[in-house]
Amino acid sequence: PRKTSKATAVILRVTTKGKGSFGRFAAYPVGGADLGTTSASVSEKGKRSSVIAADIGDDGQIALASSAATKATIEIIGFVKGKR
């Protein structure tokens, strides 16, 4: 949005390409913690795409983590507006 301070989350298209093992991909607010939840899956072989919502943390940033080796492509496709 024009005023990013009004955004509380981002909507992401996550495409993962696994490299031999199944795993999880997580997006969470910077300043928060990776709680072990799965935002998107990493397949053992091939690509997998997911659309996820990720809360925005400190300075409007999100953190990304994967439990398996993967090549990930992240695209911001929208914002969620709200009050913090």
Coordinates of N, CA and C in Angstrom, one line a residue:
P1 N 0.8 -1.2 0.0 CA 0.0 0.0 0.0 C 0.9 1.3 0.0
R2 N 0.2 2.4 -0.3 CA 1.0 3.7 -0.3 C 1.6 4.0 1.1
K3 N 0.9 3.7 2.1 CA 1.4 3.9 3.5 C 1.6 2.5 4.1
T4 N 2.9 2.1 4.0 CA 3.2 0.7 4.5 C 3.0 0.6 6.0
S5 N 3.0 1.7 6.7 CA 2.8 1.6 8.1 C 1.4 1.1 8.5
K6 N 0.5 1.1 7.5 CA -0.8 0.5 7.8 C -0.9 -1.0 7.5
A7 N 0.1 -1.6 6.9 CA 0.1 -3.0 6.6 C 0.5 -3.8 7.8
T8 N -0.3 -4.8 8.1 CA 0.0 -5.7 9.3 C 0.5 -7.1 8.8
A9 N 0.4 -7.4 7.5 CA 0.8 -8.7 7.0 C 1.0 -8.5 5.5
V10 N 1.8 -9.5 5.0 CA 2.0 -9.5 3.5 C 1.4 -10.9 3.0
I11 N 1.0 -10.9 1.8 CA 0.5 -12.1 1.2 C 1.6 -12.5 0.2
L12 N 2.1 -13.7 0.3 CA 3.3 -14.2 -0.5 C 2.9 -15.4 -1.3
R13 N 3.5 -15.4 -2.5 CA 3.5 -16.7 -3.3 C 4.9 -17.3 -3.1
V14 N 4.9 -18.5 -2.5 CA 6.2 -19.2 -2.2 C 6.3 -20.4 -3.1
T15 N 7.4 -20.5 -3.9 CA 7.6 -21.6 -4.7 C 8.9 -22.3 -4.2
T16 N 8.8 -23.5 -3.8 CA 10.0 -24.2 -3.3 C 10.4 -25.3 -4.3
K17 N 11.6 -25.6 -4.4 CA 12.1 -26.7 -5.2 C 13.0 -27.5 -4.3
G18 N 12.5 -28.7 -3.9 CA 13.3 -29.5 -2.9 C 14.5 -30.1 -3.6
K19 N 15.5 -30.5 -2.7 CA 16.7 -31.1 -3.1 C 17.0 -32.4 -2.4
G20 N 16.0 -33.3 -2.4 CA 16.2 -34.7 -1.9 C 15.5 -35.0 -0.6
S21 N 14.9 -34.0 0.2 CA 14.2 -34.4 1.4 C 13.0 -33.5 1.6
F22 N 12.0 -34.1 2.2 CA 10.7 -33.3 2.5 C 11.0 -32.4 3.7
G23 N 10.4 -31.2 3.7 CA 10.5 -30.3 4.8 C 9.5 -29.3 4.9
R24 N 9.7 -28.3 5.8 CA 8.7 -27.2 6.0 C 9.4 -25.9 5.7
F25 N 8.6 -25.0 5.3 CA 9.1 -23.6 5.0 C 8.2 -22.7 5.9
A26 N 8.8 -21.8 6.6 CA 8.1 -20.9 7.6 C 8.4 -19.5 7.3
A27 N 7.3 -18.7 7.5 CA 7.5 -17.2 7.4 C 6.9 -16.7 8.7
Y28 N 7.6 -15.8 9.4 CA 7.1 -15.2 10.6 C 7.7 -13.8 10.8
P29 N 7.2 -13.0 11.7 CA 7.6 -11.7 11.9 C 9.0 -11.6 12.5
V30 N 9.8 -10.7 11.9 CA 11.2 -10.4 12.5 C 10.9 -9.9 13.9
G31 N 11.7 -10.3 14.9 CA 11.5 -10.0 16.3 C 10.6 -11.0 17.0
G32 N 10.0 -11.9 16.2 CA 9.2 -13.0 16.8 C 10.1 -14.3 16.8
A33 N 9.4 -15.4 16.9 CA 10.2 -16.7 16.9 C 9.6 -17.6 15.9
D34 N 10.4 -18.5 15.4 CA 9.9 -19.6 14.5 C 9.3 -20.6 15.4
L35 N 8.0 -20.7 15.4 CA 7.3 -21.6 16.3 C 7.1 -23.1 15.8
G36 N 7.8 -23.3 14.7 CA 7.8 -24.7 14.2 C 6.5 -25.0 13.3
T37 N 5.8 -23.9 13.0 CA 4.6 -24.1 12.1 C 5.1 -24.2 10.7
T38 N 4.2 -24.7 9.8 CA 4.5 -24.8 8.4 C 3.7 -23.8 7.6
S39 N 4.4 -22.9 6.9 CA 3.7 -22.0 6.1 C 3.5 -22.5 4.7
A40 N 4.5 -23.3 4.2 CA 4.5 -23.9 2.9 C 5.4 -25.2 3.1
S41 N 5.1 -26.2 2.2 CA 5.9 -27.4 2.2 C 7.0 -27.4 1.2
V42 N 8.0 -28.2 1.5 CA 9.1 -28.4 0.6 C 9.0 -29.9 0.2
S43 N 8.8 -30.2 -1.1 CA 8.7 -31.5 -1.6 C 10.1 -32.1 -1.8
E44 N 10.2 -33.5 -1.8 CA 11.4 -34.1 -2.0 C 12.0 -33.9 -3.4
K45 N 11.1 -33.8 -4.4 CA 11.5 -33.6 -5.8 C 10.5 -32.7 -6.4
G46 N 11.0 -31.8 -7.3 CA 10.1 -31.0 -8.0 C 9.7 -29.7 -7.2
K47 N 8.8 -28.9 -7.9 CA 8.4 -27.6 -7.3 C 7.1 -27.8 -6.6
R48 N 6.9 -26.9 -5.7 CA 5.6 -26.8 -5.0 C 5.3 -25.3 -4.7
S49 N 4.1 -24.8 -5.1 CA 3.8 -23.4 -4.8 C 2.7 -23.3 -3.8
S50 N 2.8 -22.3 -3.0 CA 1.8 -22.0 -1.9 C 1.6 -20.5 -1.9
V51 N 0.4 -20.1 -1.5 CA 0.1 -18.7 -1.1 C -0.1 -18.6 0.4
I52 N 0.6 -17.8 1.0 CA 0.6 -17.7 2.5 C 0.5 -16.2 2.9
A53 N 0.0 -16.0 4.1 CA 0.0 -14.7 4.8 C 1.0 -14.7 5.9
A54 N 1.9 -13.7 5.9 CA 2.9 -13.6 7.0 C 2.8 -12.3 7.7
D55 N 2.7 -12.3 9.0 CA 2.7 -11.1 9.8 C 4.0 -10.3 9.7
I56 N 3.9 -9.0 9.7 CA 5.0 -8.2 9.6 C 5.6 -7.9 11.0
G57 N 6.9 -7.9 11.1 CA 7.5 -7.7 12.4 C 8.2 -6.3 12.5
D58 N 9.3 -6.3 13.2 CA 10.1 -5.1 13.4 C 10.5 -4.4 12.1
D59 N 10.3 -3.2 12.0 CA 10.6 -2.4 10.8 C 10.0 -2.9 9.5
G60 N 8.8 -3.6 9.6 CA 8.1 -4.1 8.4 C 8.8 -5.3 7.8
Q61 N 9.5 -6.1 8.5 CA 10.2 -7.2 8.0 C 9.6 -8.5 8.4
I62 N 9.9 -9.6 7.5 CA 9.5 -10.9 7.9 C 10.7 -11.8 7.8
A63 N 10.7 -12.9 8.6 CA 11.8 -13.8 8.5 C 11.4 -15.1 7.8
L64 N 12.3 -15.7 7.2 CA 12.0 -17.0 6.4 C 13.0 -18.1 6.9
A65 N 12.4 -19.3 7.0 CA 13.3 -20.4 7.4 C 12.8 -21.7 6.8
S66 N 13.7 -22.6 6.5 CA 13.4 -23.9 5.9 C 14.0 -25.0 6.7
S67 N 13.4 -26.1 6.9 CA 13.9 -27.2 7.6 C 14.7 -28.2 6.6
A68 N 14.6 -28.0 5.3 CA 15.2 -28.8 4.3 C 15.9 -28.0 3.3
A69 N 16.9 -28.5 2.6 CA 17.5 -27.8 1.5 C 16.5 -27.5 0.4
T70 N 16.4 -26.3 0.0 CA 15.5 -25.9 -1.0 C 15.9 -24.7 -1.7
K71 N 15.5 -24.5 -2.9 CA 15.6 -23.2 -3.6 C 14.2 -22.6 -3.5
A72 N 14.1 -21.4 -3.0 CA 12.8 -20.8 -2.8 C 12.7 -19.5 -3.5
T73 N 11.6 -19.3 -4.1 CA 11.3 -18.0 -4.8 C 10.1 -17.4 -4.1
I74 N 10.2 -16.2 -3.6 CA 9.2 -15.5 -2.8 C 8.8 -14.3 -3.6
E75 N 7.4 -14.1 -3.8 CA 6.9 -13.0 -4.5 C 5.8 -12.4 -3.6
I76 N 5.9 -11.1 -3.4 CA 4.8 -10.4 -2.6 C 3.7 -10.1 -3.6
I77 N 2.5 -10.6 -3.3 CA 1.3 -10.4 -4.1 C 0.2 -9.6 -3.5
G78 N 0.4 -9.2 -2.3 CA -0.6 -8.4 -1.6 C -0.2 -8.0 -0.2
F79 N -1.0 -7.1 0.4 CA -0.9 -6.7 1.8 C -2.2 -6.8 2.5
V80 N -2.1 -6.9 3.8 CA -3.3 -6.9 4.7 C -3.1 -5.6 5.5
K81 N -4.2 -4.8 5.4 CA -4.2 -3.6 6.2 C -4.9 -3.8 7.5
G82 N -4.5 -3.1 8.5 CA -5.2 -3.1 9.8 C -4.5 -2.3 10.8
K83 N -5.0 -2.3 12.0 CA -4.3 -1.6 13.1 C -3.4 -2.5 13.9
R84 N -2.3 -1.9 14.3 CA -1.4 -2.7 15.1 C -1.6 -2.5 16.6

